[in-house]
Amino acid sequence: MALNNDAIGYDPLTVEEKHKVDLNEIKQRFYDEKRDPFIELIHFQTSIERKPTEIDETSLRVLKYRSPSFIATATFRFPSIHTNECWKVGFIQACDHMVFHNEYGNLGYSSWEFPQLIDRDVSMINDSCGRNYPWYGSKNQVATIQGPIHRPTEYTISMRDLFAPWIPWDIPTYESEQCRLTHVYRHQRFYVWLCAMNCTKNELLIMRTLRWSQTIEISVEPNLNRGIRATLISNSRPDQPIILRRNLLIPSCALQEPSANNAQLLIWRPTEGYPIIVVHPKHRDSATTKYLHQHCQRKPTIK
């Protein structure tokens, strides 16, 4: 992000302290060049790296992979501001679908899940670090512009997202170096919005909307030695993001807690017996409680 000396002040209160946005009351609409301060979008580009998912079998206990990165970059010129208004321009991302299953032969499978999405209590879930809600990140992903600014100023923001999980070779309720993993499947879909937020007026302007997805599928031969067990069987050249011709408003659920990182849980679903929660969600709400009650009513004894 370019530095803007006109916007530098010595007020002891930070911008965030002076302009706290109420996301429950925020007003959304599409950006209008005639009505709003003219934000010149100089460059906007999005892509997914054109390379295959990298598989790493060096660990004794886990299979690792690293997917191609989704990247979005925007360069814009913000006009002069003659008041003390505060603006933020950045990316908001939400996930509307995830299937992430790790199969262990005929023993069962583990599953990373969002209870809110599975039970369709919400249409999307915010995918951010959770520290700078609702923005995807807090550094290069969002620009904060504090008026007054006496000349137009250029900024560049960018975001990057990828999958890099660790998947146990053995079923996740055991701590073993034995390999029983046979198949990995992950399909996830996202929406991303480039937005300008007037923090002073509690208003969110939608500038661009895009969607992207990735499918990762890996076959594992557990009887083979590490280094030659896992094979990528999904497309090695991922589908590219789509910039929508018409912008979409952001569902209110995608602006609220929980974030995806705090909502997700890992469940082991054996072929025989009852599901076991391996990783509990950090966020608990009525949807999560209901889901756990329905799907994990009894906890089996692990032999």
Short mmCIF file of C-alpha atoms in Angstrom, two decimals:
data_model
loop_
_atom_site.label_atom_id
_atom_site.label_comp_id
_atom_site.label_asym_id
_atom_site.label_seq_id
_atom_site.Cartn_x
_atom_site.Cartn_y
_atom_site.Cartn_z
CA MET A 1 0.00 0.00 0.00
CA ALA A 2 1.35 3.42 -0.94
CA LEU A 3 2.08 5.80 1.88
CA ASN A 4 0.01 8.94 1.96
CA ASN A 5 1.65 11.71 3.96
CA ASP A 6 -1.48 13.86 3.83
CA ALA A 7 -3.33 11.23 5.84
CA ILE A 8 -0.73 10.93 8.60
CA GLY A 9 -1.80 12.53 11.85
CA TYR A 10 -0.82 12.53 15.49
CA ASP A 11 -4.19 11.83 17.08
CA PRO A 12 -3.64 9.49 20.07
CA LEU A 13 -6.77 7.54 19.11
CA THR A 14 -6.32 5.00 16.31
CA VAL A 15 -8.57 5.00 13.27
CA GLU A 16 -10.23 1.80 14.50
CA GLU A 17 -11.02 3.35 17.88
CA LYS A 18 -12.55 6.48 16.35
CA HIS A 19 -14.56 4.74 13.63
CA LYS A 20 -15.93 1.44 14.87
CA VAL A 21 -18.36 0.04 12.32
CA ASP A 22 -21.54 -1.70 13.47
CA LEU A 23 -21.77 -4.64 11.05
CA ASN A 24 -25.31 -5.40 12.24
CA GLU A 25 -26.45 -1.99 11.03
CA ILE A 26 -24.18 -1.47 8.03
CA LYS A 27 -25.90 -0.36 4.82
CA GLN A 28 -24.91 -2.15 1.63
CA ARG A 29 -25.27 -1.02 -1.96
CA PHE A 30 -23.44 -1.18 -5.27
CA TYR A 31 -20.77 1.40 -5.95
CA ASP A 32 -22.05 4.24 -8.14
CA GLU A 33 -19.45 6.46 -9.83
CA LYS A 34 -21.95 9.34 -10.17
CA ARG A 35 -23.15 9.22 -6.57
CA ASP A 36 -20.01 8.22 -4.67
CA PRO A 37 -16.46 9.62 -4.47
CA PHE A 38 -14.83 8.61 -7.74
CA ILE A 39 -12.56 5.66 -6.96
CA GLU A 40 -10.60 4.97 -10.12
CA LEU A 41 -9.90 1.25 -10.41
CA ILE A 42 -6.64 1.29 -12.36
CA HIS A 43 -5.96 -2.44 -12.34
CA PHE A 44 -7.90 -5.49 -11.14
CA GLN A 45 -6.67 -9.03 -11.71
CA THR A 46 -7.42 -12.43 -10.25
CA SER A 47 -6.04 -15.90 -11.00
CA ILE A 48 -5.16 -19.28 -9.55
CA GLU A 49 -1.59 -20.41 -10.08
CA ARG A 50 -1.38 -22.68 -13.10
CA LYS A 51 0.47 -25.52 -11.46
CA PRO A 52 -0.44 -28.82 -9.80
CA THR A 53 -0.96 -29.36 -6.09
CA GLU A 54 2.34 -30.24 -4.39
CA ILE A 55 2.37 -33.42 -2.29
CA ASP A 56 4.79 -33.86 0.62
CA GLU A 57 5.30 -37.32 2.17
CA THR A 58 8.38 -36.55 4.26
CA SER A 59 6.57 -36.72 7.61
CA LEU A 60 6.30 -40.01 9.49
CA ARG A 61 2.81 -39.17 10.76
CA VAL A 62 1.05 -36.92 8.23
CA LEU A 63 0.56 -36.38 4.53
CA LYS A 64 0.93 -32.74 3.54
CA TYR A 65 -0.14 -30.97 0.39
CA ARG A 66 -0.03 -27.40 -0.85
CA SER A 67 -2.55 -26.25 -3.43
CA PRO A 68 -2.00 -23.56 -6.08
CA SER A 69 -2.67 -20.09 -4.68
CA PHE A 70 -5.72 -17.99 -5.47
CA ILE A 71 -4.53 -14.40 -5.96
CA ALA A 72 -6.48 -11.15 -6.36
CA THR A 73 -4.86 -7.73 -6.81
CA ALA A 74 -6.38 -4.27 -7.16
CA THR A 75 -4.72 -0.91 -7.77
CA PHE A 76 -6.96 2.11 -7.34
CA ARG A 77 -6.72 5.87 -7.04
CA PHE A 78 -8.74 7.38 -4.19
CA PRO A 79 -9.89 11.00 -4.56
CA SER A 80 -9.11 13.83 -2.18
CA ILE A 81 -11.23 13.99 0.98
CA HIS A 82 -11.92 17.38 2.52
CA THR A 83 -13.57 16.04 5.70
CA ASN A 84 -12.36 13.69 8.43
CA GLU A 85 -14.17 10.71 6.90
CA CYS A 86 -12.54 7.30 7.25
CA TRP A 87 -12.63 4.76 4.40
CA LYS A 88 -11.44 1.20 4.01
CA VAL A 89 -10.99 -0.54 0.68
CA GLY A 90 -10.30 -4.26 0.68
CA PHE A 91 -11.36 -7.85 0.07
CA ILE A 92 -14.11 -9.80 1.82
CA GLN A 93 -14.22 -13.57 1.24
CA ALA A 94 -16.89 -16.11 2.16
CA CYS A 95 -17.18 -19.88 1.72
CA ASP A 96 -20.52 -21.29 0.59
CA HIS A 97 -19.58 -24.97 0.20
CA MET A 98 -16.98 -27.39 1.56
CA VAL A 99 -16.53 -31.16 1.34
CA PHE A 100 -13.24 -32.31 2.86
CA HIS A 101 -13.10 -36.09 3.42
CA ASN A 102 -10.09 -38.25 4.23
CA GLU A 103 -10.88 -41.95 3.74
CA TYR A 104 -9.19 -44.81 5.57
CA GLY A 105 -10.20 -47.86 3.55
CA ASN A 106 -13.21 -49.67 4.99
CA LEU A 107 -12.51 -48.28 8.49
CA GLY A 108 -14.29 -44.95 7.90
CA TYR A 109 -13.39 -41.37 7.08
CA SER A 110 -12.57 -38.08 8.77
CA SER A 111 -14.33 -34.90 7.75
CA TRP A 112 -13.66 -31.20 8.26
CA GLU A 113 -17.08 -29.55 8.54
CA PHE A 114 -18.90 -26.27 9.03
CA PRO A 115 -22.11 -27.12 10.95
CA GLN A 116 -23.72 -23.85 9.86
CA LEU A 117 -23.33 -24.69 6.17
CA ILE A 118 -24.24 -28.37 6.41
CA ASP A 119 -27.54 -27.64 8.17
CA ARG A 120 -28.04 -24.61 5.87
CA ASP A 121 -28.60 -22.26 8.79
CA VAL A 122 -26.60 -19.77 6.72
CA SER A 123 -25.81 -19.53 3.02
CA MET A 124 -22.15 -18.57 3.53
CA ILE A 125 -19.56 -18.25 6.25
CA ASN A 126 -16.97 -15.48 6.47
CA ASP A 127 -13.46 -16.66 5.61
CA SER A 128 -11.11 -14.26 7.35
CA CYS A 129 -8.43 -14.40 10.00
CA GLY A 130 -11.10 -13.22 12.45
CA ARG A 131 -9.01 -10.30 13.72
CA ASN A 132 -10.10 -7.64 11.24
CA TYR A 133 -13.74 -8.45 10.58
CA PRO A 134 -15.09 -8.70 7.95
CA TRP A 135 -11.95 -8.17 5.86
CA TYR A 136 -9.96 -11.15 4.64
CA GLY A 137 -6.79 -9.82 6.26
CA SER A 138 -5.35 -6.78 7.96
CA LYS A 139 -2.18 -5.88 6.04
CA ASN A 140 -1.89 -5.83 2.26
CA GLN A 141 -5.50 -7.01 1.92
CA VAL A 142 -7.09 -3.73 3.03
CA ALA A 143 -6.19 -0.03 2.77
CA THR A 144 -7.32 2.43 5.46
CA ILE A 145 -7.78 6.00 4.23
CA GLN A 146 -8.28 8.73 6.82
CA GLY A 147 -9.29 12.21 5.66
CA PRO A 148 -8.66 14.97 5.13
CA ILE A 149 -6.48 14.12 2.12
CA HIS A 150 -5.62 17.00 -0.20
CA ARG A 151 -4.74 15.09 -3.35
CA PRO A 152 -5.76 11.81 -5.05
CA THR A 153 -3.63 8.93 -3.83
CA GLU A 154 -2.86 5.54 -5.35
CA TYR A 155 -3.03 2.27 -3.38
CA THR A 156 -2.47 -1.39 -4.18
CA ILE A 157 -4.10 -4.19 -2.20
CA SER A 158 -3.82 -7.94 -2.72
CA MET A 159 -4.93 -11.21 -1.18
CA ARG A 160 -3.71 -14.78 -1.48
CA ASP A 161 -5.39 -17.99 -0.35
CA LEU A 162 -4.36 -21.64 -0.57
CA PHE A 163 -4.87 -25.03 1.11
CA ALA A 164 -1.97 -26.53 3.07
CA PRO A 165 -3.38 -29.16 5.48
CA TRP A 166 -1.71 -31.98 7.40
CA ILE A 167 -3.60 -35.29 7.15
CA PRO A 168 -2.69 -38.20 9.47
CA TRP A 169 -1.50 -41.38 7.78
CA ASP A 170 -3.42 -43.31 10.44
CA ILE A 171 -7.00 -42.65 11.56
CA PRO A 172 -7.08 -39.41 13.58
CA THR A 173 -8.08 -41.02 16.89
CA TYR A 174 -4.77 -42.91 16.91
CA GLU A 175 -1.24 -41.57 17.16
CA SER A 176 0.58 -44.01 14.94
CA GLU A 177 3.00 -44.02 12.01
CA GLN A 178 1.07 -46.82 10.34
CA CYS A 179 -0.55 -45.80 7.05
CA ARG A 180 -4.26 -46.55 6.63
CA LEU A 181 -5.12 -43.44 4.61
CA THR A 182 -6.43 -44.37 1.14
CA HIS A 183 -8.12 -41.32 -0.38
CA VAL A 184 -8.31 -37.53 0.07
CA TYR A 185 -11.06 -35.39 -1.45
CA ARG A 186 -11.59 -31.67 -0.99
CA HIS A 187 -13.92 -29.36 -2.88
CA GLN A 188 -14.44 -25.80 -1.68
CA ARG A 189 -16.20 -22.77 -3.19
CA PHE A 190 -15.76 -19.09 -2.36
CA TYR A 191 -17.12 -15.66 -3.19
CA VAL A 192 -14.84 -12.62 -3.00
CA TRP A 193 -15.92 -8.98 -2.98
CA LEU A 194 -13.79 -5.90 -3.58
CA CYS A 195 -15.45 -3.31 -1.34
CA ALA A 196 -15.13 0.28 -0.23
CA MET A 197 -16.43 0.98 3.28
CA ASN A 198 -17.27 4.42 4.53
CA CYS A 199 -16.59 3.80 8.23
CA THR A 200 -17.95 7.23 9.19
CA LYS A 201 -21.35 6.64 7.58
CA ASN A 202 -21.47 2.88 8.25
CA GLU A 203 -21.87 2.15 4.54
CA LEU A 204 -20.42 -0.66 2.42
CA LEU A 205 -20.07 -0.21 -1.35
CA ILE A 206 -19.66 -3.30 -3.56
CA MET A 207 -17.21 -2.67 -6.42
CA ARG A 208 -16.47 -6.15 -7.82
CA THR A 209 -17.73 -9.69 -7.16
CA LEU A 210 -15.95 -12.88 -8.15
CA ARG A 211 -16.11 -16.55 -7.33
CA TRP A 212 -13.54 -19.33 -7.32
CA SER A 213 -13.29 -22.96 -6.34
CA GLN A 214 -10.76 -25.74 -6.09
CA THR A 215 -10.99 -29.51 -6.13
CA ILE A 216 -8.13 -31.57 -4.69
CA GLU A 217 -8.23 -35.36 -4.98
CA ILE A 218 -5.38 -37.65 -3.96
CA SER A 219 -5.19 -41.44 -4.09
CA VAL A 220 -3.02 -43.18 -1.48
CA GLU A 221 -1.60 -46.72 -1.58
CA PRO A 222 -0.99 -47.40 2.14
CA ASN A 223 1.16 -50.50 1.51
CA LEU A 224 3.78 -48.53 -0.42
CA ASN A 225 6.72 -46.73 1.15
CA ARG A 226 6.55 -43.03 1.95
CA GLY A 227 7.52 -40.97 -1.06
CA ILE A 228 5.57 -43.06 -3.57
CA ARG A 229 2.25 -43.59 -1.74
CA ALA A 230 0.24 -40.54 -2.80
CA THR A 231 -0.83 -39.60 -6.32
CA LEU A 232 -2.71 -36.48 -7.39
CA ILE A 233 -5.72 -37.57 -9.46
CA SER A 234 -7.58 -34.28 -9.71
CA ASN A 235 -6.97 -31.80 -12.53
CA SER A 236 -3.41 -30.49 -12.33
CA ARG A 237 -4.52 -27.19 -13.91
CA PRO A 238 -7.18 -25.64 -11.65
CA ASP A 239 -10.19 -23.73 -12.99
CA GLN A 240 -9.65 -19.99 -13.03
CA PRO A 241 -11.75 -17.50 -10.99
CA ILE A 242 -14.80 -15.90 -12.58
CA ILE A 243 -15.49 -12.16 -12.28
CA LEU A 244 -19.26 -11.80 -12.25
CA ARG A 245 -20.85 -9.48 -14.79
CA ARG A 246 -23.30 -8.30 -12.15
CA ASN A 247 -22.27 -7.57 -8.60
CA LEU A 248 -23.92 -9.37 -5.69
CA LEU A 249 -24.71 -7.97 -2.27
CA ILE A 250 -22.99 -9.76 0.61
CA PRO A 251 -25.29 -11.96 2.74
CA SER A 252 -25.36 -10.63 6.29
CA CYS A 253 -24.13 -14.01 7.58
CA ALA A 254 -20.89 -13.49 5.63
CA LEU A 255 -20.23 -10.27 7.55
CA GLN A 256 -20.78 -11.82 10.98
CA GLU A 257 -19.07 -14.31 13.23
CA PRO A 258 -18.00 -17.02 13.19
CA SER A 259 -15.08 -17.01 10.81
CA ALA A 260 -14.39 -20.23 8.95
CA ASN A 261 -11.30 -20.97 11.07
CA ASN A 262 -13.30 -20.71 14.28
CA ALA A 263 -16.35 -22.60 13.01
CA GLN A 264 -14.71 -25.69 11.56
CA LEU A 265 -14.51 -29.01 13.35
CA LEU A 266 -12.95 -32.37 12.55
CA ILE A 267 -15.03 -35.51 13.01
CA TRP A 268 -13.94 -39.13 12.70
CA ARG A 269 -16.81 -41.17 11.25
CA PRO A 270 -16.04 -44.87 11.62
CA THR A 271 -17.83 -47.47 9.50
CA GLU A 272 -18.89 -49.14 12.76
CA GLY A 273 -19.66 -47.17 15.89
CA TYR A 274 -20.39 -43.53 16.60
CA PRO A 275 -18.69 -40.37 15.34
CA ILE A 276 -15.92 -38.84 17.44
CA ILE A 277 -15.07 -35.15 17.52
CA VAL A 278 -11.32 -34.93 17.03
CA VAL A 279 -11.02 -31.12 16.80
CA HIS A 280 -13.73 -29.05 18.49
CA PRO A 281 -14.85 -25.75 16.96
CA LYS A 282 -13.58 -22.64 18.69
CA HIS A 283 -16.93 -20.92 18.16
CA ARG A 284 -20.09 -22.31 19.74
CA ASP A 285 -23.55 -21.13 18.72
CA SER A 286 -27.00 -22.73 18.59
CA ALA A 287 -26.32 -24.22 15.14
CA THR A 288 -23.11 -25.87 16.36
CA THR A 289 -24.72 -27.22 19.52
CA LYS A 290 -27.66 -28.64 17.55
CA TYR A 291 -25.34 -30.22 15.00
CA LEU A 292 -23.13 -31.88 17.61
CA HIS A 293 -26.17 -33.21 19.44
CA GLN A 294 -27.60 -34.74 16.28
CA HIS A 295 -24.39 -36.19 14.85
CA CYS A 296 -22.35 -37.04 17.95
CA GLN A 297 -24.91 -38.11 20.53
CA ARG A 298 -22.74 -40.80 22.06
CA LYS A 299 -19.01 -41.05 22.48
CA PRO A 300 -17.71 -44.57 21.94
CA THR A 301 -14.97 -46.14 23.98
CA ILE A 302 -11.68 -46.19 22.05
CA LYS A 303 -9.94 -49.52 22.36
#
